């Protein structure tokens, strides 16, 4: 039998917390694509996200304890995203057009 580790697998699907206005989430594992898009108030912690994470985010707080996909934060105009960039490749994946670091 193969061991499965949540931090290495997608546990929560695509578009989770799309348009979320409040609440908290602590996810042991990775999220699919478009995590936290149009988030205006949720606070979440996750161990990695797919492409287009935090797109058009206007509020809330997101903590990502691992990898992100490409085009992270495109159109993000508010809120905060904290990325634990273990591999040092986040700069090449973040869309910095509207992001302040």
Short mmCIF file of N, CA, C and O in Angstrom, two decimals:
data_model
loop_
_atom_site.label_atom_id
_atom_site.label_comp_id
_atom_site.label_asym_id
_atom_site.label_seq_id
_atom_site.Cartn_x
_atom_site.Cartn_y
_atom_site.Cartn_z
N UNK A 1 0.83 -1.17 0.00
CA UNK A 1 0.00 0.00 0.00
C UNK A 1 0.88 1.25 0.00
O UNK A 1 1.86 1.32 0.71
N UNK A 2 0.48 2.23 -0.80
CA UNK A 2 1.25 3.47 -0.92
C UNK A 2 0.82 4.47 0.15
O UNK A 2 -0.36 4.65 0.40
N UNK A 3 1.81 5.10 0.78
CA UNK A 3 1.50 6.14 1.76
C UNK A 3 1.12 7.42 1.04
O UNK A 3 1.78 7.82 0.08
N UNK A 4 0.07 8.07 1.50
CA UNK A 4 -0.35 9.35 0.94
C UNK A 4 -0.20 10.42 1.99
O UNK A 4 -0.64 10.26 3.13
N UNK A 5 0.44 11.51 1.61
CA UNK A 5 0.70 12.61 2.53
C UNK A 5 -0.12 13.81 2.09
O UNK A 5 0.02 14.28 0.95
N UNK A 6 -0.97 14.36 2.96
CA UNK A 6 -1.82 15.50 2.57
C UNK A 6 -1.05 16.68 2.00
O UNK A 6 -1.48 17.31 1.04
N UNK A 7 0.11 16.98 2.57
CA UNK A 7 0.88 18.13 2.11
C UNK A 7 1.42 17.97 0.70
O UNK A 7 1.90 18.93 0.10
N UNK A 8 1.35 16.76 0.15
CA UNK A 8 1.82 16.49 -1.21
C UNK A 8 0.67 16.28 -2.19
O UNK A 8 0.90 16.02 -3.37
N UNK A 9 -0.56 16.39 -1.73
CA UNK A 9 -1.71 16.09 -2.58
C UNK A 9 -2.77 17.19 -2.50
O UNK A 9 -2.91 17.87 -1.49
N UNK A 10 -3.54 17.32 -3.58
CA UNK A 10 -4.64 18.28 -3.60
C UNK A 10 -5.78 17.70 -2.78
O UNK A 10 -6.32 16.64 -3.08
N UNK A 11 -6.11 18.39 -1.71
CA UNK A 11 -7.12 17.96 -0.76
C UNK A 11 -8.43 18.71 -0.98
O UNK A 11 -9.52 18.20 -0.75
N UNK A 12 -8.33 19.96 -1.42
CA UNK A 12 -9.50 20.79 -1.66
C UNK A 12 -9.46 21.22 -3.12
O UNK A 12 -8.42 21.59 -3.64
N UNK A 13 -10.58 21.11 -3.79
CA UNK A 13 -10.63 21.28 -5.24
C UNK A 13 -10.46 22.69 -5.77
O UNK A 13 -10.16 23.63 -5.04
N UNK A 14 -10.70 22.82 -7.06
CA UNK A 14 -10.59 24.10 -7.76
C UNK A 14 -11.65 25.09 -7.27
O UNK A 14 -12.73 24.69 -6.84
N UNK A 15 -11.35 26.35 -7.38
CA UNK A 15 -12.20 27.50 -7.04
C UNK A 15 -12.71 27.51 -5.60
O UNK A 15 -13.74 28.11 -5.32
N UNK A 16 -12.01 26.89 -4.68
CA UNK A 16 -12.41 26.95 -3.27
C UNK A 16 -12.30 28.38 -2.77
O UNK A 16 -11.34 29.09 -3.07
N UNK A 17 -13.31 28.81 -2.06
CA UNK A 17 -13.41 30.15 -1.48
C UNK A 17 -13.55 31.25 -2.52
O UNK A 17 -13.21 32.39 -2.30
N UNK A 18 -14.07 30.90 -3.67
CA UNK A 18 -14.36 31.89 -4.71
C UNK A 18 -15.41 32.86 -4.16
O UNK A 18 -16.49 32.46 -3.76
N UNK A 19 -15.07 34.13 -4.09
CA UNK A 19 -16.01 35.14 -3.62
C UNK A 19 -16.33 35.07 -2.15
O UNK A 19 -17.32 35.64 -1.69
N UNK A 20 -15.50 34.42 -1.36
CA UNK A 20 -15.77 34.29 0.07
C UNK A 20 -15.77 35.66 0.75
O UNK A 20 -14.96 36.53 0.44
N UNK A 21 -16.70 35.85 1.68
CA UNK A 21 -16.82 37.14 2.36
C UNK A 21 -16.43 37.10 3.83
O UNK A 21 -16.18 38.14 4.42
N UNK A 22 -16.38 35.91 4.42
CA UNK A 22 -15.99 35.80 5.83
C UNK A 22 -15.68 34.35 6.15
O UNK A 22 -15.92 33.46 5.36
N UNK A 23 -15.15 34.14 7.35
CA UNK A 23 -14.86 32.79 7.82
C UNK A 23 -13.38 32.50 7.87
O UNK A 23 -12.55 33.33 7.50
N UNK A 24 -13.08 31.29 8.35
CA UNK A 24 -11.71 30.83 8.47
C UNK A 24 -11.61 29.40 7.97
O UNK A 24 -12.56 28.62 8.11
N UNK A 25 -10.45 29.03 7.43
CA UNK A 25 -10.21 27.67 6.97
C UNK A 25 -8.74 27.33 7.19
O UNK A 25 -7.86 28.14 6.92
N UNK A 26 -8.51 26.13 7.68
CA UNK A 26 -7.17 25.62 7.90
C UNK A 26 -7.09 24.28 7.20
O UNK A 26 -7.68 23.30 7.66
N UNK A 27 -6.38 24.23 6.07
CA UNK A 27 -6.40 23.06 5.19
C UNK A 27 -5.08 22.33 5.28
O UNK A 27 -4.03 22.90 4.96
N UNK A 28 -5.15 21.07 5.68
CA UNK A 28 -3.94 20.25 5.73
C UNK A 28 -3.81 19.54 4.38
O UNK A 28 -4.36 18.47 4.16
N UNK A 29 -3.10 20.18 3.49
CA UNK A 29 -2.93 19.69 2.13
C UNK A 29 -2.96 20.86 1.16
O UNK A 29 -3.02 22.02 1.56
N UNK A 30 -2.93 20.54 -0.12
CA UNK A 30 -2.89 21.56 -1.16
C UNK A 30 -4.29 21.83 -1.71
O UNK A 30 -5.18 20.99 -1.60
N UNK A 31 -4.43 23.00 -2.33
CA UNK A 31 -5.67 23.38 -3.01
C UNK A 31 -5.44 23.36 -4.51
O UNK A 31 -4.32 23.55 -4.98
N UNK A 32 -6.51 23.19 -5.25
CA UNK A 32 -6.42 23.20 -6.71
C UNK A 32 -6.26 24.60 -7.25
O UNK A 32 -5.84 25.53 -6.56
N UNK A 33 -6.63 24.78 -8.51
CA UNK A 33 -6.51 26.08 -9.18
C UNK A 33 -7.54 27.08 -8.69
O UNK A 33 -8.61 26.72 -8.22
N UNK A 34 -7.19 28.35 -8.84
CA UNK A 34 -8.07 29.49 -8.53
C UNK A 34 -8.55 29.50 -7.08
O UNK A 34 -9.68 29.80 -6.78
N UNK A 35 -7.66 29.21 -6.18
CA UNK A 35 -7.95 29.24 -4.75
C UNK A 35 -8.07 30.69 -4.28
O UNK A 35 -7.21 31.51 -4.55
N UNK A 36 -9.13 31.03 -3.59
CA UNK A 36 -9.30 32.36 -3.00
C UNK A 36 -9.58 33.47 -4.00
O UNK A 36 -9.41 34.64 -3.69
N UNK A 37 -10.02 33.13 -5.21
CA UNK A 37 -10.32 34.14 -6.22
C UNK A 37 -11.49 35.01 -5.75
O UNK A 37 -12.48 34.50 -5.22
N UNK A 38 -11.36 36.30 -5.91
CA UNK A 38 -12.38 37.29 -5.50
C UNK A 38 -12.69 37.21 -4.00
O UNK A 38 -13.75 37.63 -3.56
N UNK A 39 -11.76 36.69 -3.23
CA UNK A 39 -11.91 36.65 -1.77
C UNK A 39 -11.97 38.07 -1.24
O UNK A 39 -11.13 38.89 -1.57
N UNK A 40 -12.97 38.34 -0.41
CA UNK A 40 -13.04 39.67 0.18
C UNK A 40 -13.02 39.64 1.70
O UNK A 40 -13.08 40.68 2.33
N UNK A 41 -12.91 38.44 2.30
CA UNK A 41 -12.92 38.44 3.75
C UNK A 41 -12.48 37.17 4.45
O UNK A 41 -12.27 37.17 5.65
N UNK A 42 -12.34 36.06 3.75
CA UNK A 42 -11.98 34.82 4.43
C UNK A 42 -10.50 34.84 4.84
O UNK A 42 -9.68 35.49 4.19
N UNK A 43 -10.20 34.17 5.93
CA UNK A 43 -8.83 33.96 6.39
C UNK A 43 -8.55 32.47 6.24
O UNK A 43 -9.29 31.65 6.80
N UNK A 44 -7.51 32.12 5.49
CA UNK A 44 -7.25 30.71 5.22
C UNK A 44 -5.76 30.40 5.26
O UNK A 44 -4.93 31.24 4.91
N UNK A 45 -5.46 29.17 5.65
CA UNK A 45 -4.10 28.63 5.63
C UNK A 45 -4.16 27.34 4.84
O UNK A 45 -5.05 26.50 5.06
N UNK A 46 -3.23 27.16 3.90
CA UNK A 46 -3.19 25.98 3.05
C UNK A 46 -1.73 25.65 2.74
O UNK A 46 -0.86 26.52 2.85
N UNK A 47 -1.46 24.42 2.35
CA UNK A 47 -0.07 23.98 2.15
C UNK A 47 0.40 24.06 0.71
O UNK A 47 1.45 23.53 0.38
N UNK A 48 -0.32 24.75 -0.13
CA UNK A 48 0.06 24.95 -1.53
C UNK A 48 -1.18 25.20 -2.36
O UNK A 48 -2.28 24.82 -1.96
N UNK A 49 -1.03 25.88 -3.49
CA UNK A 49 -2.16 26.15 -4.39
C UNK A 49 -1.73 25.97 -5.83
O UNK A 49 -0.55 26.08 -6.17
N UNK A 50 -2.71 25.73 -6.69
CA UNK A 50 -2.46 25.61 -8.13
C UNK A 50 -2.38 26.97 -8.80
O UNK A 50 -2.21 28.01 -8.15
N UNK A 51 -2.54 26.99 -10.11
CA UNK A 51 -2.46 28.21 -10.91
C UNK A 51 -3.55 29.21 -10.54
O UNK A 51 -4.65 28.83 -10.13
N UNK A 52 -3.26 30.49 -10.72
CA UNK A 52 -4.21 31.60 -10.57
C UNK A 52 -4.73 31.81 -9.15
O UNK A 52 -5.82 32.31 -8.96
N UNK A 53 -3.96 31.45 -8.15
CA UNK A 53 -4.38 31.65 -6.77
C UNK A 53 -4.53 33.13 -6.44
O UNK A 53 -3.78 33.98 -6.92
N UNK A 54 -5.54 33.45 -5.65
CA UNK A 54 -5.80 34.81 -5.14
C UNK A 54 -6.05 35.84 -6.24
O UNK A 54 -5.86 37.03 -6.04
N UNK A 55 -6.50 35.40 -7.39
CA UNK A 55 -6.86 36.32 -8.47
C UNK A 55 -7.96 37.27 -8.02
O UNK A 55 -8.90 36.85 -7.36
N UNK A 56 -7.85 38.52 -8.36
CA UNK A 56 -8.87 39.54 -8.08
C UNK A 56 -9.28 39.60 -6.61
O UNK A 56 -10.39 40.00 -6.29
N UNK A 57 -8.41 39.21 -5.72
CA UNK A 57 -8.70 39.26 -4.29
C UNK A 57 -8.79 40.71 -3.84
O UNK A 57 -7.98 41.54 -4.25
N UNK A 58 -9.78 41.03 -3.02
CA UNK A 58 -9.98 42.40 -2.56
C UNK A 58 -9.85 42.55 -1.05
O UNK A 58 -9.82 43.66 -0.53
N UNK A 59 -9.82 41.45 -0.32
CA UNK A 59 -9.71 41.49 1.13
C UNK A 59 -9.33 40.12 1.67
O UNK A 59 -9.04 39.20 0.91
N UNK A 60 -9.37 39.98 2.97
CA UNK A 60 -9.04 38.71 3.60
C UNK A 60 -7.55 38.51 3.75
O UNK A 60 -6.74 39.37 3.40
N UNK A 61 -7.21 37.35 4.27
CA UNK A 61 -5.82 36.97 4.51
C UNK A 61 -5.64 35.53 4.08
O UNK A 61 -6.42 34.66 4.48
N UNK A 62 -4.60 35.26 3.30
CA UNK A 62 -4.28 33.91 2.86
C UNK A 62 -2.83 33.62 3.22
O UNK A 62 -1.94 34.42 2.93
N UNK A 63 -2.59 32.46 3.84
CA UNK A 63 -1.24 32.00 4.15
C UNK A 63 -1.02 30.71 3.38
O UNK A 63 -1.80 29.76 3.51
N UNK A 64 0.03 30.67 2.57
CA UNK A 64 0.35 29.48 1.78
C UNK A 64 1.70 28.97 2.24
O UNK A 64 2.72 29.64 2.09
N UNK A 65 1.69 27.77 2.80
CA UNK A 65 2.89 27.16 3.37
C UNK A 65 3.52 26.20 2.37
O UNK A 65 3.76 25.03 2.66
N UNK A 66 3.76 26.68 1.17
CA UNK A 66 4.33 25.82 0.14
C UNK A 66 4.23 26.48 -1.23
O UNK A 66 4.14 27.70 -1.35
N UNK A 67 4.20 25.66 -2.25
CA UNK A 67 4.24 26.13 -3.63
C UNK A 67 2.95 26.80 -4.08
O UNK A 67 1.86 26.51 -3.58
N UNK A 68 3.10 27.68 -5.06
CA UNK A 68 1.96 28.26 -5.76
C UNK A 68 2.13 27.94 -7.24
O UNK A 68 3.24 27.68 -7.70
N UNK A 69 1.03 27.99 -7.96
CA UNK A 69 1.10 27.85 -9.42
C UNK A 69 1.41 29.19 -10.06
O UNK A 69 1.65 30.19 -9.38
N UNK A 70 1.33 29.22 -11.38
CA UNK A 70 1.64 30.44 -12.13
C UNK A 70 0.50 31.45 -12.02
O UNK A 70 -0.61 31.11 -11.66
N UNK A 71 0.80 32.70 -12.33
CA UNK A 71 -0.16 33.80 -12.38
C UNK A 71 -0.81 34.08 -11.03
O UNK A 71 -1.96 34.51 -10.95
N UNK A 72 -0.09 33.88 -9.96
CA UNK A 72 -0.61 34.13 -8.63
C UNK A 72 -0.85 35.62 -8.45
O UNK A 72 -0.06 36.45 -8.85
N UNK A 73 -1.97 35.98 -7.87
CA UNK A 73 -2.35 37.36 -7.50
C UNK A 73 -2.68 38.27 -8.67
O UNK A 73 -2.67 39.48 -8.52
N UNK A 74 -2.99 37.73 -9.83
CA UNK A 74 -3.36 38.58 -10.97
C UNK A 74 -4.59 39.41 -10.60
O UNK A 74 -5.58 38.89 -10.13
N UNK A 75 -4.51 40.71 -10.76
CA UNK A 75 -5.64 41.58 -10.46
C UNK A 75 -5.93 41.76 -8.99
O UNK A 75 -6.96 42.33 -8.62
N UNK A 76 -5.07 41.30 -8.13
CA UNK A 76 -5.29 41.41 -6.68
C UNK A 76 -5.17 42.87 -6.26
O UNK A 76 -4.15 43.50 -6.46
N UNK A 77 -6.24 43.41 -5.68
CA UNK A 77 -6.24 44.83 -5.33
C UNK A 77 -6.37 45.08 -3.83
O UNK A 77 -6.41 46.22 -3.38
N UNK A 78 -6.44 44.02 -3.03
CA UNK A 78 -6.55 44.17 -1.58
C UNK A 78 -6.30 42.86 -0.88
O UNK A 78 -6.05 41.84 -1.49
N UNK A 79 -6.38 42.91 0.45
CA UNK A 79 -6.10 41.72 1.24
C UNK A 79 -4.61 41.48 1.33
O UNK A 79 -3.80 42.24 0.80
N UNK A 80 -4.27 40.40 2.02
CA UNK A 80 -2.86 40.04 2.18
C UNK A 80 -2.67 38.56 1.89
O UNK A 80 -3.48 37.74 2.30
N UNK A 81 -1.59 38.24 1.22
CA UNK A 81 -1.21 36.85 0.98
C UNK A 81 0.23 36.68 1.45
O UNK A 81 1.11 37.45 1.06
N UNK A 82 0.43 35.72 2.31
CA UNK A 82 1.76 35.40 2.82
C UNK A 82 2.16 34.06 2.22
O UNK A 82 1.43 33.08 2.34
N UNK A 83 3.34 34.02 1.60
CA UNK A 83 3.80 32.81 0.93
C UNK A 83 5.11 32.35 1.59
O UNK A 83 6.07 33.12 1.67
N UNK A 84 5.13 31.09 2.03
CA UNK A 84 6.37 30.50 2.53
C UNK A 84 7.03 29.83 1.33
O UNK A 84 6.67 28.73 0.92
N UNK A 85 7.98 30.53 0.74
CA UNK A 85 8.60 30.14 -0.53
C UNK A 85 9.84 29.29 -0.30
O UNK A 85 10.97 29.77 -0.45
N UNK A 86 9.65 28.05 0.05
CA UNK A 86 10.75 27.14 0.39
C UNK A 86 11.72 26.96 -0.77
O UNK A 86 12.93 26.96 -0.58
N UNK A 87 11.21 26.82 -1.98
CA UNK A 87 12.05 26.54 -3.15
C UNK A 87 12.60 27.78 -3.83
O UNK A 87 13.37 27.68 -4.78
N UNK A 88 12.16 28.96 -3.40
CA UNK A 88 12.68 30.20 -3.97
C UNK A 88 12.24 30.51 -5.38
O UNK A 88 12.94 31.23 -6.10
N UNK A 89 11.09 29.99 -5.80
CA UNK A 89 10.65 30.26 -7.17
C UNK A 89 9.37 31.09 -7.26
O UNK A 89 8.82 31.27 -8.34
N UNK A 90 8.91 31.63 -6.15
CA UNK A 90 7.65 32.38 -6.15
C UNK A 90 7.71 33.62 -7.03
O UNK A 90 6.75 33.95 -7.73
N UNK A 91 8.82 34.33 -7.04
CA UNK A 91 8.92 35.56 -7.81
C UNK A 91 8.58 35.35 -9.29
O UNK A 91 7.96 36.20 -9.92
N UNK A 92 8.95 34.22 -9.84
CA UNK A 92 8.67 33.94 -11.25
C UNK A 92 7.22 33.51 -11.49
O UNK A 92 6.77 33.47 -12.63
N UNK A 93 6.48 33.19 -10.44
CA UNK A 93 5.10 32.72 -10.57
C UNK A 93 4.07 33.79 -10.21
O UNK A 93 2.88 33.62 -10.49
N UNK A 94 4.51 34.86 -9.59
CA UNK A 94 3.60 35.91 -9.12
C UNK A 94 3.39 36.97 -10.20
O UNK A 94 4.35 37.43 -10.81
N UNK A 95 2.15 37.33 -10.42
CA UNK A 95 1.81 38.41 -11.33
C UNK A 95 1.87 39.70 -10.52
O UNK A 95 0.99 40.00 -9.73
N UNK A 96 2.92 40.47 -10.70
CA UNK A 96 3.18 41.63 -9.85
C UNK A 96 2.56 42.93 -10.37
O UNK A 96 2.84 44.00 -9.84
N UNK A 97 1.72 42.84 -11.37
CA UNK A 97 1.12 44.03 -11.95
C UNK A 97 0.42 44.92 -10.92
O UNK A 97 0.49 46.12 -10.99
N UNK A 98 -0.28 44.32 -9.96
CA UNK A 98 -1.00 45.09 -8.95
C UNK A 98 -0.58 44.76 -7.53
O UNK A 98 -1.21 45.16 -6.57
N UNK A 99 0.52 44.01 -7.38
CA UNK A 99 0.96 43.53 -6.07
C UNK A 99 2.09 44.39 -5.54
O UNK A 99 2.99 44.78 -6.28
N UNK A 100 2.03 44.65 -4.26
CA UNK A 100 3.11 45.37 -3.58
C UNK A 100 3.76 44.38 -2.63
O UNK A 100 3.08 43.71 -1.86
N UNK A 101 5.08 44.27 -2.66
CA UNK A 101 5.75 43.31 -1.77
C UNK A 101 6.53 44.01 -0.69
O UNK A 101 6.75 45.17 -0.70
#
